[in-house]
Short mmCIF file of N, CA and C in Angstrom, two decimals:
data_model
loop_
_atom_site.label_atom_id
_atom_site.label_comp_id
_atom_site.label_asym_id
_atom_site.label_seq_id
_atom_site.Cartn_x
_atom_site.Cartn_y
_atom_site.Cartn_z
N UNK A 50 0.84 -1.19 0.00
CA UNK A 50 0.00 0.00 0.00
C UNK A 50 0.88 1.24 0.00
N UNK A 51 0.54 2.20 -0.80
CA UNK A 51 1.29 3.46 -0.85
C UNK A 51 0.31 4.60 -1.05
N UNK A 52 0.56 5.70 -0.40
CA UNK A 52 -0.24 6.92 -0.58
C UNK A 52 0.64 7.98 -1.21
N UNK A 53 0.06 8.72 -2.15
CA UNK A 53 0.82 9.67 -2.95
C UNK A 53 0.24 11.07 -2.82
N UNK A 54 1.10 12.06 -2.66
CA UNK A 54 0.67 13.45 -2.55
C UNK A 54 1.53 14.30 -3.47
N UNK A 55 0.87 14.93 -4.46
CA UNK A 55 1.58 15.80 -5.40
C UNK A 55 1.63 17.23 -4.89
N UNK A 56 2.64 17.95 -5.35
CA UNK A 56 2.75 19.38 -5.07
C UNK A 56 3.58 20.02 -6.17
N UNK A 57 3.57 21.36 -6.19
CA UNK A 57 4.42 22.09 -7.12
C UNK A 57 3.72 22.66 -8.33
N UNK A 58 2.42 22.40 -8.46
CA UNK A 58 1.70 22.97 -9.59
C UNK A 58 1.50 24.47 -9.42
N UNK A 59 1.00 25.10 -10.47
CA UNK A 59 0.75 26.53 -10.41
C UNK A 59 0.53 27.13 -11.77
N UNK A 60 0.56 28.46 -11.79
CA UNK A 60 0.37 29.22 -13.03
C UNK A 60 1.73 29.73 -13.50
N UNK A 61 2.04 29.49 -14.76
CA UNK A 61 3.32 29.92 -15.31
C UNK A 61 3.10 30.38 -16.75
N UNK A 62 3.93 31.31 -17.20
CA UNK A 62 3.85 31.77 -18.58
C UNK A 62 4.51 30.75 -19.51
N UNK A 63 4.07 30.78 -20.75
CA UNK A 63 4.67 29.90 -21.76
C UNK A 63 6.18 30.14 -21.80
N UNK A 64 6.93 29.04 -21.88
CA UNK A 64 8.38 29.12 -21.86
C UNK A 64 8.98 28.98 -20.48
N UNK A 65 8.13 29.03 -19.47
CA UNK A 65 8.61 28.92 -18.09
C UNK A 65 8.79 27.49 -17.65
N UNK A 66 9.10 27.34 -16.35
CA UNK A 66 9.40 26.02 -15.79
C UNK A 66 8.65 25.81 -14.48
N UNK A 67 8.38 24.56 -14.20
CA UNK A 67 7.83 24.14 -12.92
C UNK A 67 8.45 22.79 -12.57
N UNK A 68 8.55 22.52 -11.27
CA UNK A 68 8.95 21.19 -10.84
C UNK A 68 7.87 20.62 -9.94
N UNK A 69 7.30 19.52 -10.36
CA UNK A 69 6.32 18.81 -9.57
C UNK A 69 7.01 17.78 -8.69
N UNK A 70 6.46 17.61 -7.50
CA UNK A 70 6.95 16.59 -6.59
C UNK A 70 5.81 15.67 -6.21
N UNK A 71 6.15 14.43 -5.92
CA UNK A 71 5.16 13.46 -5.46
C UNK A 71 5.79 12.71 -4.29
N UNK A 72 5.26 12.95 -3.11
CA UNK A 72 5.76 12.31 -1.91
C UNK A 72 4.94 11.06 -1.63
N UNK A 73 5.63 9.96 -1.38
CA UNK A 73 4.97 8.68 -1.14
C UNK A 73 5.15 8.23 0.30
N UNK A 74 4.11 7.66 0.83
CA UNK A 74 4.20 7.09 2.18
C UNK A 74 4.64 5.64 2.06
N UNK A 75 5.04 5.06 3.17
CA UNK A 75 5.40 3.64 3.15
C UNK A 75 6.88 3.42 2.99
N UNK A 76 7.33 2.23 3.39
CA UNK A 76 8.74 1.92 3.37
C UNK A 76 9.19 1.21 2.12
N UNK A 77 8.26 0.98 1.18
CA UNK A 77 8.61 0.20 0.00
C UNK A 77 8.59 1.03 -1.27
N UNK A 78 8.77 2.34 -1.13
CA UNK A 78 8.72 3.23 -2.30
C UNK A 78 9.66 2.77 -3.39
N UNK A 79 10.84 2.32 -3.01
CA UNK A 79 11.85 1.95 -4.00
C UNK A 79 11.45 0.73 -4.82
N UNK A 80 10.41 0.03 -4.42
CA UNK A 80 9.96 -1.14 -5.17
C UNK A 80 8.90 -0.81 -6.21
N UNK A 81 8.48 0.45 -6.28
CA UNK A 81 7.42 0.85 -7.20
C UNK A 81 7.96 1.55 -8.43
N UNK A 82 7.37 1.23 -9.55
CA UNK A 82 7.54 2.03 -10.75
C UNK A 82 6.64 3.24 -10.60
N UNK A 83 7.14 4.42 -10.89
CA UNK A 83 6.38 5.65 -10.70
C UNK A 83 6.09 6.31 -12.04
N UNK A 84 4.89 6.86 -12.14
CA UNK A 84 4.51 7.53 -13.38
C UNK A 84 3.85 8.87 -13.13
N UNK A 85 3.91 9.71 -14.13
CA UNK A 85 3.17 10.98 -14.14
C UNK A 85 2.19 10.93 -15.31
N UNK A 86 0.97 11.32 -15.03
CA UNK A 86 -0.08 11.42 -16.04
C UNK A 86 -0.70 12.80 -15.95
N UNK A 87 -1.46 13.18 -16.96
CA UNK A 87 -2.15 14.46 -16.91
C UNK A 87 -3.51 14.35 -17.58
N UNK A 88 -4.39 15.24 -17.16
CA UNK A 88 -5.73 15.24 -17.73
C UNK A 88 -6.20 16.68 -17.89
N UNK A 89 -6.45 17.06 -19.12
CA UNK A 89 -6.98 18.38 -19.43
C UNK A 89 -8.51 18.30 -19.46
N UNK A 90 -9.18 19.43 -19.27
CA UNK A 90 -10.65 19.42 -19.28
C UNK A 90 -11.21 18.84 -20.57
N UNK A 91 -12.13 17.90 -20.43
CA UNK A 91 -12.77 17.31 -21.58
C UNK A 91 -11.94 16.28 -22.32
N UNK A 92 -10.78 15.96 -21.78
CA UNK A 92 -9.90 14.99 -22.44
C UNK A 92 -9.62 13.80 -21.53
N UNK A 93 -9.16 12.72 -22.12
CA UNK A 93 -8.80 11.55 -21.34
C UNK A 93 -7.46 11.76 -20.65
N UNK A 94 -7.26 11.01 -19.57
CA UNK A 94 -5.99 11.06 -18.88
C UNK A 94 -4.92 10.46 -19.80
N UNK A 95 -3.77 11.13 -19.87
CA UNK A 95 -2.72 10.66 -20.77
C UNK A 95 -1.39 10.52 -20.05
N UNK A 96 -0.60 9.59 -20.54
CA UNK A 96 0.72 9.34 -19.98
C UNK A 96 1.66 10.51 -20.27
N UNK A 97 2.50 10.82 -19.28
CA UNK A 97 3.52 11.86 -19.45
C UNK A 97 4.92 11.26 -19.35
N UNK A 98 5.19 10.59 -18.23
CA UNK A 98 6.52 10.04 -18.01
C UNK A 98 6.45 8.94 -16.96
N UNK A 99 7.44 8.04 -17.00
CA UNK A 99 7.53 6.98 -16.00
C UNK A 99 8.99 6.68 -15.73
N UNK A 100 9.25 6.11 -14.54
CA UNK A 100 10.61 5.81 -14.15
C UNK A 100 10.64 4.49 -13.39
N UNK A 101 11.68 3.70 -13.63
CA UNK A 101 11.81 2.40 -13.01
C UNK A 101 12.21 2.52 -11.55
N UNK A 102 12.29 1.38 -10.86
CA UNK A 102 12.60 1.38 -9.44
C UNK A 102 13.90 2.10 -9.13
N UNK A 103 14.91 1.81 -9.91
CA UNK A 103 16.24 2.38 -9.64
C UNK A 103 16.44 3.75 -10.27
N UNK A 104 15.54 4.10 -11.17
CA UNK A 104 15.71 5.34 -11.91
C UNK A 104 16.52 5.16 -13.19
N UNK A 105 16.94 3.93 -13.45
CA UNK A 105 17.79 3.69 -14.59
C UNK A 105 17.06 3.67 -15.92
N UNK A 106 15.74 3.49 -15.89
CA UNK A 106 14.94 3.46 -17.10
C UNK A 106 13.82 4.49 -17.00
N UNK A 107 13.70 5.29 -18.05
CA UNK A 107 12.64 6.30 -18.08
C UNK A 107 11.89 6.23 -19.41
N UNK A 108 10.65 6.67 -19.37
CA UNK A 108 9.81 6.73 -20.56
C UNK A 108 9.13 8.10 -20.61
N UNK A 109 8.94 8.61 -21.81
CA UNK A 109 8.28 9.90 -21.99
C UNK A 109 7.32 9.84 -23.17
N UNK A 110 6.25 10.61 -23.08
CA UNK A 110 5.44 10.78 -24.28
C UNK A 110 6.21 11.69 -25.22
N UNK A 111 5.97 11.53 -26.52
CA UNK A 111 6.78 12.23 -27.51
C UNK A 111 6.74 13.75 -27.35
N UNK A 112 5.57 14.29 -26.99
CA UNK A 112 5.42 15.74 -26.96
C UNK A 112 6.17 16.42 -25.83
N UNK A 113 6.68 15.65 -24.86
CA UNK A 113 7.41 16.26 -23.75
C UNK A 113 8.89 15.90 -23.76
N UNK A 114 9.30 15.03 -24.67
CA UNK A 114 10.71 14.64 -24.74
C UNK A 114 11.58 15.87 -24.99
N UNK A 115 12.66 15.96 -24.21
CA UNK A 115 13.55 17.10 -24.34
C UNK A 115 13.13 18.30 -23.51
N UNK A 116 11.90 18.28 -22.98
CA UNK A 116 11.42 19.39 -22.16
C UNK A 116 11.18 18.96 -20.71
N UNK A 117 10.69 17.76 -20.51
CA UNK A 117 10.38 17.25 -19.18
C UNK A 117 11.41 16.19 -18.78
N UNK A 118 11.69 16.14 -17.47
CA UNK A 118 12.59 15.13 -16.93
C UNK A 118 11.98 14.53 -15.67
N UNK A 119 11.85 13.21 -15.65
CA UNK A 119 11.38 12.52 -14.46
C UNK A 119 12.59 11.99 -13.70
N UNK A 120 12.53 12.09 -12.38
CA UNK A 120 13.60 11.57 -11.54
C UNK A 120 13.01 11.13 -10.21
N UNK A 121 13.80 10.40 -9.43
CA UNK A 121 13.31 9.96 -8.14
C UNK A 121 14.43 9.95 -7.13
N UNK A 122 14.06 10.15 -5.88
CA UNK A 122 14.99 10.06 -4.76
C UNK A 122 14.39 9.05 -3.79
N UNK A 123 14.89 7.82 -3.85
CA UNK A 123 14.30 6.76 -3.02
C UNK A 123 14.55 6.99 -1.52
N UNK A 124 15.59 7.71 -1.19
CA UNK A 124 15.85 8.02 0.23
C UNK A 124 14.81 8.98 0.78
N UNK A 125 14.22 9.79 -0.10
CA UNK A 125 13.20 10.76 0.31
C UNK A 125 11.79 10.32 -0.07
N UNK A 126 11.66 9.13 -0.65
CA UNK A 126 10.35 8.63 -1.07
C UNK A 126 9.63 9.63 -1.97
N UNK A 127 10.37 10.20 -2.90
CA UNK A 127 9.81 11.26 -3.72
C UNK A 127 10.18 11.07 -5.19
N UNK A 128 9.22 11.35 -6.05
CA UNK A 128 9.48 11.38 -7.49
C UNK A 128 9.19 12.79 -7.98
N UNK A 129 9.97 13.22 -8.96
CA UNK A 129 9.88 14.59 -9.45
C UNK A 129 9.57 14.60 -10.95
N UNK A 130 8.99 15.72 -11.38
CA UNK A 130 8.82 15.96 -12.81
C UNK A 130 9.25 17.40 -13.07
N UNK A 131 10.44 17.56 -13.63
CA UNK A 131 10.93 18.88 -14.00
C UNK A 131 10.37 19.21 -15.38
N UNK A 132 9.66 20.32 -15.46
CA UNK A 132 9.02 20.72 -16.71
C UNK A 132 9.58 22.05 -17.17
N UNK A 133 10.25 22.03 -18.30
CA UNK A 133 10.83 23.24 -18.87
C UNK A 133 10.16 23.57 -20.20
N UNK A 134 10.36 24.79 -20.65
CA UNK A 134 9.79 25.24 -21.94
C UNK A 134 8.31 24.90 -22.03
N UNK A 135 7.59 25.23 -21.00
CA UNK A 135 6.18 24.87 -20.94
C UNK A 135 5.37 25.57 -22.02
N UNK A 136 4.35 24.86 -22.48
CA UNK A 136 3.47 25.35 -23.53
C UNK A 136 2.03 25.37 -23.02
N UNK A 137 1.18 26.22 -23.59
CA UNK A 137 -0.22 26.23 -23.16
C UNK A 137 -0.87 24.85 -23.23
N UNK A 138 -0.48 24.03 -24.18
CA UNK A 138 -1.07 22.69 -24.31
C UNK A 138 -0.61 21.73 -23.21
N UNK A 139 0.31 22.16 -22.36
CA UNK A 139 0.69 21.36 -21.19
C UNK A 139 -0.26 21.59 -20.02
N UNK A 140 -1.17 22.53 -20.16
CA UNK A 140 -2.13 22.83 -19.09
C UNK A 140 -3.00 21.61 -18.81
N UNK A 141 -3.03 21.19 -17.54
CA UNK A 141 -3.78 20.01 -17.14
C UNK A 141 -3.62 19.81 -15.64
N UNK A 142 -4.40 18.88 -15.11
CA UNK A 142 -4.14 18.37 -13.77
C UNK A 142 -3.14 17.23 -13.93
N UNK A 143 -2.08 17.31 -13.18
CA UNK A 143 -1.02 16.30 -13.24
C UNK A 143 -1.14 15.35 -12.05
N UNK A 144 -1.10 14.06 -12.35
CA UNK A 144 -1.24 13.02 -11.35
C UNK A 144 0.01 12.16 -11.27
N UNK A 145 0.34 11.81 -10.06
CA UNK A 145 1.40 10.86 -9.78
C UNK A 145 0.75 9.49 -9.57
N UNK A 146 1.43 8.43 -10.01
CA UNK A 146 0.88 7.09 -9.87
C UNK A 146 1.99 6.09 -9.61
N UNK A 147 1.62 4.96 -9.02
CA UNK A 147 2.60 3.93 -8.68
C UNK A 147 2.08 2.55 -9.10
N UNK A 148 3.00 1.70 -9.51
CA UNK A 148 2.68 0.32 -9.86
C UNK A 148 3.86 -0.57 -9.51
N UNK A 149 3.61 -1.88 -9.50
CA UNK A 149 4.63 -2.80 -9.04
C UNK A 149 5.61 -3.25 -10.11
N UNK A 150 5.19 -3.26 -11.37
CA UNK A 150 6.07 -3.77 -12.42
C UNK A 150 6.24 -2.73 -13.52
N UNK A 151 7.28 -2.93 -14.32
CA UNK A 151 7.58 -2.01 -15.41
C UNK A 151 6.68 -2.28 -16.61
N UNK A 152 6.01 -3.42 -16.62
CA UNK A 152 5.13 -3.76 -17.74
C UNK A 152 4.00 -2.74 -17.82
N UNK A 153 3.70 -2.30 -19.05
CA UNK A 153 2.62 -1.32 -19.27
C UNK A 153 2.83 -0.04 -18.48
N UNK A 154 4.05 0.40 -18.34
CA UNK A 154 4.35 1.60 -17.54
C UNK A 154 3.77 2.87 -18.14
N UNK A 155 3.36 2.82 -19.40
CA UNK A 155 2.80 4.02 -20.04
C UNK A 155 1.27 3.99 -20.07
N UNK A 156 0.67 3.02 -19.42
CA UNK A 156 -0.78 2.80 -19.47
C UNK A 156 -1.42 3.14 -18.14
N UNK A 157 -2.35 4.06 -18.14
CA UNK A 157 -2.95 4.54 -16.89
C UNK A 157 -3.64 3.42 -16.12
N UNK A 158 -4.41 2.58 -16.79
CA UNK A 158 -5.18 1.58 -16.05
C UNK A 158 -4.29 0.50 -15.43
N UNK A 159 -3.02 0.48 -15.75
CA UNK A 159 -2.09 -0.49 -15.15
C UNK A 159 -1.60 -0.05 -13.78
N UNK A 160 -1.86 1.20 -13.42
CA UNK A 160 -1.40 1.73 -12.14
C UNK A 160 -2.47 1.55 -11.07
N UNK A 161 -2.04 1.11 -9.90
CA UNK A 161 -2.99 0.83 -8.84
C UNK A 161 -3.12 1.92 -7.79
N UNK A 162 -2.17 2.84 -7.78
CA UNK A 162 -2.16 3.89 -6.76
C UNK A 162 -2.03 5.24 -7.43
N UNK A 163 -2.84 6.19 -6.95
CA UNK A 163 -2.89 7.52 -7.54
C UNK A 163 -2.92 8.60 -6.48
N UNK A 164 -2.30 9.74 -6.81
CA UNK A 164 -2.43 10.91 -5.97
C UNK A 164 -3.67 11.69 -6.34
N UNK A 165 -3.86 12.83 -5.67
CA UNK A 165 -5.06 13.63 -5.88
C UNK A 165 -4.93 14.61 -7.04
N UNK A 166 -3.71 14.81 -7.50
CA UNK A 166 -3.48 15.69 -8.64
C UNK A 166 -3.09 17.10 -8.23
N UNK A 167 -2.37 17.77 -9.12
CA UNK A 167 -1.99 19.16 -8.93
C UNK A 167 -2.17 19.90 -10.25
N UNK A 168 -2.76 21.10 -10.17
CA UNK A 168 -3.09 21.84 -11.39
C UNK A 168 -1.86 22.57 -11.93
N UNK A 169 -1.64 22.43 -13.22
CA UNK A 169 -0.62 23.19 -13.93
C UNK A 169 -1.32 23.98 -15.02
N UNK A 170 -1.13 25.30 -14.99
CA UNK A 170 -1.74 26.18 -15.99
C UNK A 170 -0.64 26.99 -16.65
N UNK A 171 -0.58 26.91 -17.97
CA UNK A 171 0.43 27.63 -18.73
C UNK A 171 -0.28 28.68 -19.58
N UNK A 172 0.03 29.93 -19.33
CA UNK A 172 -0.62 31.02 -20.07
C UNK A 172 0.21 31.40 -21.29
N UNK A 173 -0.48 31.82 -22.33
CA UNK A 173 0.22 32.18 -23.57
C UNK A 173 0.60 33.64 -23.59
#
């Protein structure tokens, strides 16, 4: 069992940066694959990035490659999403999620644990 709490969202101008954090409870954080997803109004939840237990493997959706970086600090039970060169189309509620295996790491329904989400708004 793991509980997830996101923070770091806010309002930023296009071209700006934000860093999202997701703090996890429990002593087994390092055993979870962690993912970031987002959902804009009227749209389905979509994959953004994922990271393996050790941090050695990462995945990104094509539209954020080169702009977003996912990382984790297992000593702090925290996963991060550094977002640079933000665009208005990045506006969404961003969710942190956890799962036990790397299989289907880019698929929302494969994740069993979710945070409450944090709003990111990028103005043009």
